[in-house]
Coordinates of C-alpha atoms in Angstrom, one line a residue:
M15 CA 237.6 -22.9 41.8
K16 CA 234.6 -24.2 39.7
K17 CA 237.1 -26.1 37.4
K18 CA 238.6 -27.9 40.4
I19 CA 235.1 -28.9 41.7
L20 CA 234.1 -30.2 38.3
I21 CA 237.4 -32.2 38.1
V22 CA 236.7 -33.7 41.5
I23 CA 233.2 -34.6 40.6
G24 CA 234.4 -36.1 37.3
I25 CA 237.0 -38.2 39.1
M26 CA 234.4 -39.4 41.6
F27 CA 232.0 -40.4 38.8
V28 CA 234.7 -42.3 37.0
I29 CA 235.6 -44.2 40.2
W30 CA 231.9 -45.0 40.8
L31 CA 231.6 -46.2 37.2
I32 CA 234.7 -48.5 37.5
I33 CA 233.4 -50.0 40.7
G34 CA 230.0 -50.8 39.2
I35 CA 231.6 -52.3 36.1
I36 CA 233.9 -54.5 38.2
D37 CA 231.0 -55.8 40.2
L38 CA 228.9 -56.4 37.1
S39 CA 231.8 -58.2 35.4
R40 CA 232.3 -60.5 38.4
V41 CA 228.7 -61.4 38.5
N42 CA 228.8 -62.0 34.7
H43 CA 231.7 -64.5 35.3
F44 CA 229.8 -66.5 38.0
D45 CA 231.4 -64.7 41.0
K46 CA 229.8 -62.6 43.8
P47 CA 230.3 -58.8 43.7
I48 CA 233.1 -57.4 46.0
F49 CA 232.0 -53.7 46.4
C50 CA 228.5 -54.5 47.6
I51 CA 226.9 -55.1 51.0
V52 CA 224.8 -58.3 51.2
K53 CA 221.2 -57.9 52.2
N54 CA 218.3 -60.4 52.3
T55 CA 220.3 -63.6 51.6
A56 CA 219.0 -67.2 51.3
D57 CA 220.5 -70.1 53.2
D58 CA 222.5 -71.3 50.2
G59 CA 225.4 -69.0 50.8
G60 CA 225.1 -66.5 47.9
T61 CA 221.5 -66.0 46.6
G62 CA 220.3 -62.6 47.7
H63 CA 220.2 -58.8 47.2
Y64 CA 223.6 -57.0 47.0
I65 CA 223.6 -53.2 47.5
G66 CA 226.4 -50.9 46.2
L67 CA 226.7 -47.1 45.9
G68 CA 223.8 -46.2 43.7
Y69 CA 223.3 -49.7 42.2
S70 CA 222.1 -53.1 43.4
I71 CA 222.2 -56.6 42.1
D72 CA 219.7 -59.4 42.8
I73 CA 221.5 -62.8 42.5
K74 CA 220.1 -66.3 42.2
G75 CA 222.4 -69.2 42.1
S76 CA 223.6 -72.6 43.2
F77 CA 226.0 -72.3 46.1
M78 CA 225.5 -75.4 48.2
P79 CA 228.3 -77.9 48.5
E80 CA 226.3 -80.7 46.9
D81 CA 225.4 -78.7 43.8
E82 CA 227.3 -79.9 40.7
S83 CA 227.7 -76.5 39.1
K84 CA 228.2 -73.8 41.7
G85 CA 227.8 -70.1 41.0
I86 CA 225.4 -67.5 39.8
T87 CA 222.6 -68.7 37.5
E88 CA 220.5 -65.5 37.1
Y89 CA 220.9 -61.8 38.1
S90 CA 219.2 -58.4 37.8
Y91 CA 221.2 -55.2 37.8
Y92 CA 219.6 -52.0 39.1
I93 CA 220.9 -48.4 39.0
F94 CA 219.2 -46.0 41.4
G95 CA 216.3 -48.5 41.8
K96 CA 215.6 -48.9 38.0
R97 CA 216.3 -52.3 36.5
V98 CA 218.8 -51.9 33.8
F99 CA 218.9 -55.5 32.7
R100 CA 218.3 -59.1 33.7
K101 CA 220.4 -62.0 32.6
R102 CA 220.3 -65.8 32.9
L103 CA 223.7 -67.4 33.0
I104 CA 224.3 -71.0 32.0
P105 CA 227.2 -72.5 34.0
I106 CA 229.6 -74.7 32.1
T107 CA 230.2 -78.1 33.7
I108 CA 233.3 -80.1 32.9
C109 CA 232.7 -83.8 32.4
K110 CA 235.1 -86.0 34.2
E111 CA 235.8 -89.4 32.7

């Protein structure tokens, strides 16, 4: 019985880890997280505080239609309220000739 409980807890932990990694990877590639609930957003359509299960992400970015390079420019990643890291992203713009 204890072994089954440990297996279930282990599987739940692995699923939680995968969900957190997917959201972090999306943010790192200039996209918004998909497994988070948006809270405290700005009027630009993306900047705000995103809350997941045990983790949260603060995102700053350029999401207005008139912005040349749209997407995330800076984010902070928190696990259980403790900031794990903060990163500034530099969006790549393609020059049209």
